Amino acid sequence: MSAEGVGAGPVGAPADPGVSPAADRAGERTTEVDRTAEDGTVTATPAAGTRVLVLNSGSSSVKYQLIDMADGSRAAAGLVERIGERTGRVVHGPLALGGPRRITEGPVADHAAALRAAAGELERDGLGLDSPGLAAVGHRVVHGGTRFTGPTLITDEVLAAIGELVPLAPLHNPANIAGIEVARALRPDLPQVAVFDTAFHATLPEYAARYAIDRAVADRYGIRRYGFHGTSHAYVSRAAAELLGRPVEETNTVVLHLGNGASASAVAGGVCVETSMGLTPLEGLVMGTRSGDVDPAVVLHLARAGGMDADEIDDLLNRRSGLVGLCGDNDMREIGRRIGEGDEAARLAFDVYVHRLRKYVGAYCAVLGRVDAVVFTAGVGENSPAVREAALRGLDAFGIEVDPLLNSVRAKAARLVSTPSSRTAVAVVPTDEELEIARQTYALAGPR
Ligand SMILES: Nc1ncnc2c1ncn2[C@@H]1O[C@H](COP(=O)(O)OP(=O)(O)O)[C@@H](O)[C@H]1O
Ligand SMILES: CC(=O)OP(=O)(O)O
Ligand SMILES: [Mg+2]
């Protein structure tokens, strides 16, 4: 890792003095109107230097990217991680940009401090929130409930509604709100757009979205399948169709988003018809620290027999389960290394993870009937040949054949890893949630 400079001390502690609100940015709006296609994607090229800042605030990290809308290139990018822990750090200008990185180490108290640190890093490069050409800020917001089914311009009222959804995404929505509040404080005049993880799943048929519990109770408490990682599922299913050279409207895909959080979706002709996460991002696949599916009676048993309260069970299932609960590590790289040394717990964690994945692949093939591609994405999906191989091993009878050689190649680009005779293609497609958020943000709030 190359570091241009490593600083120390609390990060983002003082209000950042370098970033001042600018009064009127209208003069910087340089492009013509005709950018918005029906699906919200940008169709014409904005002037070079027209940028969108994207904030992707996770439970313990903030990723930020300044994206040039003319060509999708990154003018700046960074990551603030281990927020709220004893040692935090800011990495500005990471590998994707190629150049040297600036690393600042020290505690980052909370998300507001993290956002101020990010703004300060951008400011140091002359790319702060008052820099010329910045058209809007796009925020990843994880839970949009039933109300938000598309990108939404953020107002006080919208912000309050996002706040009301905190109980349904306690790890994520508070971080998203912090990002919005800091960006609005720094640039009150700049359009801010929320792009919801749940939006792509708003098309789920009711029989897929409903849980089989008392309808009145479900409706009173907003209990249904919402689905998450939708921005990634949307981007990746479109990119997979492009890779296959088929119109997205005629392409059926099973998308496996395997990051720290993980989810599967079945996408028919560009429309999501089933997904593995539910009311919250806890259901479905085995994840880094989350259990995914368990018998709901596990919760009752822990309460009755174990005397655990709601918060303790929440902590167990969201933070102390999944891979970390099974073997103590949540990083698939470390698990792979331990398996190589003959570690039984790591082997079992891997097997449980992969078995769940196979169940979902099989189920979603049945949901779709015809599957053109099974697509792997996000940290594990893009980088672990072992997970891809094990998840799809022996599925020749289903028309799914992974080519061992293609699958073992490490590459950054979207690519096929199936044999030429495989009826269903198997693809690896790097996700780009930030670019998708920038496009949707610009389409809604860019200059007209
Ligand atoms: N080379 C690799 N091999 C296997 N797994 C990897 C590799 N690189 C990253 N990962 C996995 O990807 C995870 C992070 O994925 P990512 O999509 O960045 O997650 P998130 O966005 O949820 O933070 C890591 O925890 C690790 O398990
Ligand atoms: C919704 C969700 O699980 O997001 P992440 O993978 O970023 O934690
Ligand atoms: Mg992610």
Short mmCIF file of N, CA and C in Angstrom, two decimals, residues 267-356:
data_model
loop_
_atom_site.label_atom_id
_atom_site.label_comp_id
_atom_site.label_asym_id
_atom_site.label_seq_id
_atom_site.Cartn_x
_atom_site.Cartn_y
_atom_site.Cartn_z
N VAL A 267 -34.20 -11.60 -11.94
CA VAL A 267 -34.58 -10.44 -12.75
C VAL A 267 -35.07 -10.94 -14.11
N ALA A 268 -36.32 -10.66 -14.42
CA ALA A 268 -36.92 -11.12 -15.67
C ALA A 268 -37.11 -9.94 -16.60
N GLY A 269 -36.35 -9.91 -17.69
CA GLY A 269 -36.48 -8.81 -18.65
C GLY A 269 -36.24 -7.45 -18.02
N GLY A 270 -35.29 -7.37 -17.11
CA GLY A 270 -34.94 -6.10 -16.48
C GLY A 270 -35.81 -5.76 -15.27
N VAL A 271 -36.80 -6.61 -14.96
CA VAL A 271 -37.70 -6.33 -13.85
C VAL A 271 -37.44 -7.34 -12.73
N CYS A 272 -37.26 -6.84 -11.51
CA CYS A 272 -36.99 -7.75 -10.40
C CYS A 272 -38.27 -8.47 -9.98
N VAL A 273 -38.23 -9.80 -9.95
CA VAL A 273 -39.43 -10.57 -9.57
C VAL A 273 -39.26 -11.34 -8.26
N GLU A 274 -38.04 -11.41 -7.75
CA GLU A 274 -37.82 -12.09 -6.46
C GLU A 274 -36.47 -11.67 -5.92
N THR A 275 -36.36 -11.57 -4.60
CA THR A 275 -35.07 -11.22 -4.00
C THR A 275 -35.00 -11.78 -2.59
N SER A 276 -33.77 -11.98 -2.10
CA SER A 276 -33.62 -12.78 -0.88
C SER A 276 -33.71 -11.97 0.41
N MET A 277 -33.38 -10.67 0.39
CA MET A 277 -33.53 -9.88 1.61
C MET A 277 -34.99 -9.50 1.77
N GLY A 278 -35.40 -9.21 3.01
CA GLY A 278 -36.82 -9.06 3.25
C GLY A 278 -37.24 -7.73 3.83
N LEU A 279 -37.88 -7.81 5.00
CA LEU A 279 -38.29 -6.60 5.72
C LEU A 279 -37.07 -5.75 6.03
N THR A 280 -35.98 -6.44 6.38
CA THR A 280 -34.70 -5.79 6.69
C THR A 280 -33.60 -6.52 5.91
N PRO A 281 -32.39 -5.98 5.91
CA PRO A 281 -31.29 -6.67 5.19
C PRO A 281 -30.72 -7.87 5.95
N LEU A 282 -31.55 -8.58 6.70
CA LEU A 282 -31.08 -9.72 7.48
C LEU A 282 -31.42 -11.06 6.84
N GLU A 283 -32.49 -11.10 6.05
CA GLU A 283 -32.97 -12.38 5.52
C GLU A 283 -32.11 -12.88 4.35
N GLY A 284 -32.15 -14.19 4.12
CA GLY A 284 -31.60 -14.73 2.88
C GLY A 284 -30.27 -15.42 3.03
N LEU A 285 -29.30 -14.97 2.26
CA LEU A 285 -27.99 -15.61 2.19
C LEU A 285 -27.21 -15.46 3.49
N VAL A 286 -26.25 -16.33 3.68
CA VAL A 286 -25.29 -16.17 4.80
C VAL A 286 -24.40 -14.98 4.45
N MET A 287 -24.14 -14.10 5.41
CA MET A 287 -23.33 -12.89 5.14
C MET A 287 -22.11 -12.84 6.06
N GLY A 288 -21.39 -11.73 5.98
CA GLY A 288 -20.18 -11.59 6.80
C GLY A 288 -20.48 -11.75 8.28
N THR A 289 -21.48 -10.98 8.76
CA THR A 289 -21.82 -11.04 10.19
C THR A 289 -23.30 -11.34 10.43
N ARG A 290 -24.08 -11.46 9.34
CA ARG A 290 -25.53 -11.69 9.48
C ARG A 290 -25.89 -13.13 9.14
N SER A 291 -26.87 -13.66 9.87
CA SER A 291 -27.24 -15.07 9.72
C SER A 291 -27.90 -15.39 8.39
N GLY A 292 -28.63 -14.43 7.79
CA GLY A 292 -29.54 -14.80 6.72
C GLY A 292 -30.66 -15.63 7.30
N ASP A 293 -31.27 -16.51 6.47
CA ASP A 293 -32.45 -17.27 6.91
C ASP A 293 -32.20 -18.08 8.18
N VAL A 294 -33.13 -17.94 9.12
CA VAL A 294 -33.22 -18.88 10.25
C VAL A 294 -34.72 -19.12 10.46
N ASP A 295 -35.05 -20.23 11.08
CA ASP A 295 -36.43 -20.47 11.49
C ASP A 295 -36.81 -19.31 12.43
N PRO A 296 -37.92 -18.60 12.15
CA PRO A 296 -38.30 -17.48 13.04
C PRO A 296 -38.46 -17.90 14.49
N ALA A 297 -38.71 -19.19 14.70
CA ALA A 297 -38.87 -19.68 16.07
C ALA A 297 -37.55 -19.65 16.84
N VAL A 298 -36.43 -19.52 16.13
CA VAL A 298 -35.14 -19.36 16.82
C VAL A 298 -35.21 -18.12 17.73
N VAL A 299 -35.82 -17.07 17.21
CA VAL A 299 -35.93 -15.82 17.96
C VAL A 299 -36.76 -16.04 19.23
N LEU A 300 -37.87 -16.76 19.07
CA LEU A 300 -38.74 -17.02 20.22
C LEU A 300 -38.01 -17.88 21.26
N HIS A 301 -37.30 -18.88 20.76
CA HIS A 301 -36.59 -19.79 21.66
C HIS A 301 -35.50 -19.05 22.45
N LEU A 302 -34.79 -18.16 21.74
CA LEU A 302 -33.74 -17.40 22.43
C LEU A 302 -34.34 -16.49 23.49
N ALA A 303 -35.53 -15.95 23.20
CA ALA A 303 -36.19 -15.08 24.18
C ALA A 303 -36.69 -15.89 25.37
N ARG A 304 -37.32 -17.02 25.06
CA ARG A 304 -37.94 -17.79 26.16
C ARG A 304 -36.92 -18.61 26.93
N ALA A 305 -36.11 -19.37 26.20
CA ALA A 305 -35.18 -20.28 26.88
C ALA A 305 -33.88 -19.57 27.26
N GLY A 306 -33.48 -18.59 26.42
CA GLY A 306 -32.19 -17.92 26.66
C GLY A 306 -32.34 -16.61 27.41
N GLY A 307 -33.58 -16.16 27.61
CA GLY A 307 -33.81 -14.90 28.33
C GLY A 307 -33.23 -13.68 27.63
N MET A 308 -33.05 -13.77 26.33
CA MET A 308 -32.46 -12.62 25.61
C MET A 308 -33.56 -11.63 25.21
N ASP A 309 -33.24 -10.33 25.26
CA ASP A 309 -34.23 -9.36 24.82
C ASP A 309 -34.01 -9.01 23.34
N ALA A 310 -34.90 -8.17 22.81
CA ALA A 310 -34.90 -7.89 21.36
C ALA A 310 -33.54 -7.35 20.90
N ASP A 311 -32.95 -6.45 21.69
CA ASP A 311 -31.67 -5.86 21.28
C ASP A 311 -30.55 -6.90 21.25
N GLU A 312 -30.59 -7.80 22.22
CA GLU A 312 -29.54 -8.84 22.26
C GLU A 312 -29.67 -9.80 21.08
N ILE A 313 -30.91 -10.14 20.73
CA ILE A 313 -31.11 -11.05 19.60
C ILE A 313 -30.75 -10.34 18.29
N ASP A 314 -31.11 -9.07 18.22
CA ASP A 314 -30.75 -8.25 17.05
C ASP A 314 -29.23 -8.25 16.86
N ASP A 315 -28.52 -8.00 17.95
CA ASP A 315 -27.05 -7.97 17.90
C ASP A 315 -26.49 -9.34 17.50
N LEU A 316 -27.07 -10.40 18.05
CA LEU A 316 -26.61 -11.76 17.72
C LEU A 316 -26.76 -12.03 16.22
N LEU A 317 -27.96 -11.76 15.69
CA LEU A 317 -28.24 -12.15 14.30
C LEU A 317 -27.60 -11.21 13.28
N ASN A 318 -27.46 -9.93 13.63
CA ASN A 318 -26.90 -8.96 12.68
C ASN A 318 -25.39 -8.83 12.75
N ARG A 319 -24.83 -8.99 13.95
CA ARG A 319 -23.40 -8.68 14.11
C ARG A 319 -22.53 -9.86 14.52
N ARG A 320 -23.13 -10.90 15.09
CA ARG A 320 -22.31 -12.00 15.61
C ARG A 320 -22.67 -13.33 14.97
N SER A 321 -23.26 -13.28 13.78
CA SER A 321 -23.66 -14.51 13.10
C SER A 321 -22.97 -14.59 11.74
N GLY A 322 -23.57 -15.28 10.79
CA GLY A 322 -22.97 -15.42 9.46
C GLY A 322 -21.59 -16.05 9.58
N LEU A 323 -20.70 -15.65 8.69
CA LEU A 323 -19.35 -16.24 8.68
C LEU A 323 -18.64 -16.01 10.01
N VAL A 324 -18.79 -14.79 10.55
CA VAL A 324 -18.07 -14.48 11.80
C VAL A 324 -18.58 -15.35 12.95
N GLY A 325 -19.87 -15.62 12.96
CA GLY A 325 -20.44 -16.47 14.01
C GLY A 325 -19.98 -17.91 13.88
N LEU A 326 -19.79 -18.35 12.65
CA LEU A 326 -19.42 -19.75 12.41
C LEU A 326 -17.93 -20.02 12.63
N CYS A 327 -17.10 -19.00 12.29
CA CYS A 327 -15.66 -19.31 12.39
C CYS A 327 -14.80 -18.16 12.93
N GLY A 328 -15.44 -17.04 13.27
CA GLY A 328 -14.67 -15.93 13.86
C GLY A 328 -14.12 -14.94 12.85
N ASP A 329 -14.21 -15.25 11.56
CA ASP A 329 -13.75 -14.32 10.52
C ASP A 329 -14.88 -14.04 9.55
N ASN A 330 -14.95 -12.77 9.09
CA ASN A 330 -16.00 -12.48 8.10
C ASN A 330 -15.41 -12.24 6.71
N ASP A 331 -14.10 -12.27 6.60
CA ASP A 331 -13.49 -11.98 5.30
C ASP A 331 -13.17 -13.29 4.57
N MET A 332 -13.73 -13.42 3.36
CA MET A 332 -13.57 -14.68 2.62
C MET A 332 -12.10 -14.97 2.29
N ARG A 333 -11.29 -13.93 2.19
CA ARG A 333 -9.85 -14.16 1.94
C ARG A 333 -9.22 -14.91 3.11
N GLU A 334 -9.54 -14.46 4.31
CA GLU A 334 -8.98 -15.08 5.51
C GLU A 334 -9.53 -16.50 5.67
N ILE A 335 -10.80 -16.67 5.35
CA ILE A 335 -11.41 -18.01 5.46
C ILE A 335 -10.73 -18.97 4.47
N GLY A 336 -10.46 -18.48 3.26
CA GLY A 336 -9.76 -19.31 2.27
C GLY A 336 -8.37 -19.71 2.77
N ARG A 337 -7.68 -18.76 3.39
CA ARG A 337 -6.34 -19.04 3.90
C ARG A 337 -6.40 -20.11 5.00
N ARG A 338 -7.38 -19.95 5.90
CA ARG A 338 -7.51 -20.92 7.00
C ARG A 338 -7.89 -22.31 6.49
N ILE A 339 -8.74 -22.36 5.46
CA ILE A 339 -9.10 -23.66 4.89
C ILE A 339 -7.85 -24.34 4.34
N GLY A 340 -6.99 -23.55 3.71
CA GLY A 340 -5.73 -24.07 3.18
C GLY A 340 -4.86 -24.69 4.27
N GLU A 341 -5.04 -24.22 5.51
CA GLU A 341 -4.26 -24.78 6.63
C GLU A 341 -4.99 -25.91 7.34
N GLY A 342 -6.14 -26.30 6.77
CA GLY A 342 -6.88 -27.43 7.34
C GLY A 342 -7.80 -27.05 8.50
N ASP A 343 -8.17 -25.77 8.60
CA ASP A 343 -9.02 -25.30 9.70
C ASP A 343 -10.47 -25.77 9.49
N GLU A 344 -10.98 -26.55 10.44
CA GLU A 344 -12.32 -27.16 10.31
C GLU A 344 -13.44 -26.12 10.40
N ALA A 345 -13.31 -25.17 11.32
CA ALA A 345 -14.37 -24.17 11.50
C ALA A 345 -14.51 -23.31 10.24
N ALA A 346 -13.37 -22.94 9.66
CA ALA A 346 -13.40 -22.14 8.43
C ALA A 346 -14.03 -22.95 7.29
N ARG A 347 -13.71 -24.23 7.21
CA ARG A 347 -14.27 -25.12 6.18
C ARG A 347 -15.80 -25.19 6.32
N LEU A 348 -16.26 -25.35 7.55
CA LEU A 348 -17.70 -25.46 7.79
C LEU A 348 -18.40 -24.14 7.42
N ALA A 349 -17.79 -23.00 7.81
CA ALA A 349 -18.38 -21.70 7.47
C ALA A 349 -18.52 -21.56 5.96
N PHE A 350 -17.49 -21.93 5.24
CA PHE A 350 -17.51 -21.86 3.77
C PHE A 350 -18.61 -22.75 3.22
N ASP A 351 -18.72 -23.98 3.76
CA ASP A 351 -19.72 -24.93 3.25
C ASP A 351 -21.14 -24.45 3.51
N VAL A 352 -21.37 -23.87 4.69
CA VAL A 352 -22.71 -23.36 5.01
C VAL A 352 -23.05 -22.20 4.06
N TYR A 353 -22.08 -21.33 3.84
CA TYR A 353 -22.25 -20.16 2.96
C TYR A 353 -22.63 -20.60 1.54
N VAL A 354 -21.86 -21.56 1.04
CA VAL A 354 -22.04 -21.99 -0.35
C VAL A 354 -23.33 -22.81 -0.52
N HIS A 355 -23.64 -23.61 0.48
CA HIS A 355 -24.87 -24.41 0.42
C HIS A 355 -26.10 -23.51 0.31
N ARG A 356 -26.12 -22.45 1.10
CA ARG A 356 -27.26 -21.50 1.05
C ARG A 356 -27.35 -20.86 -0.33
#
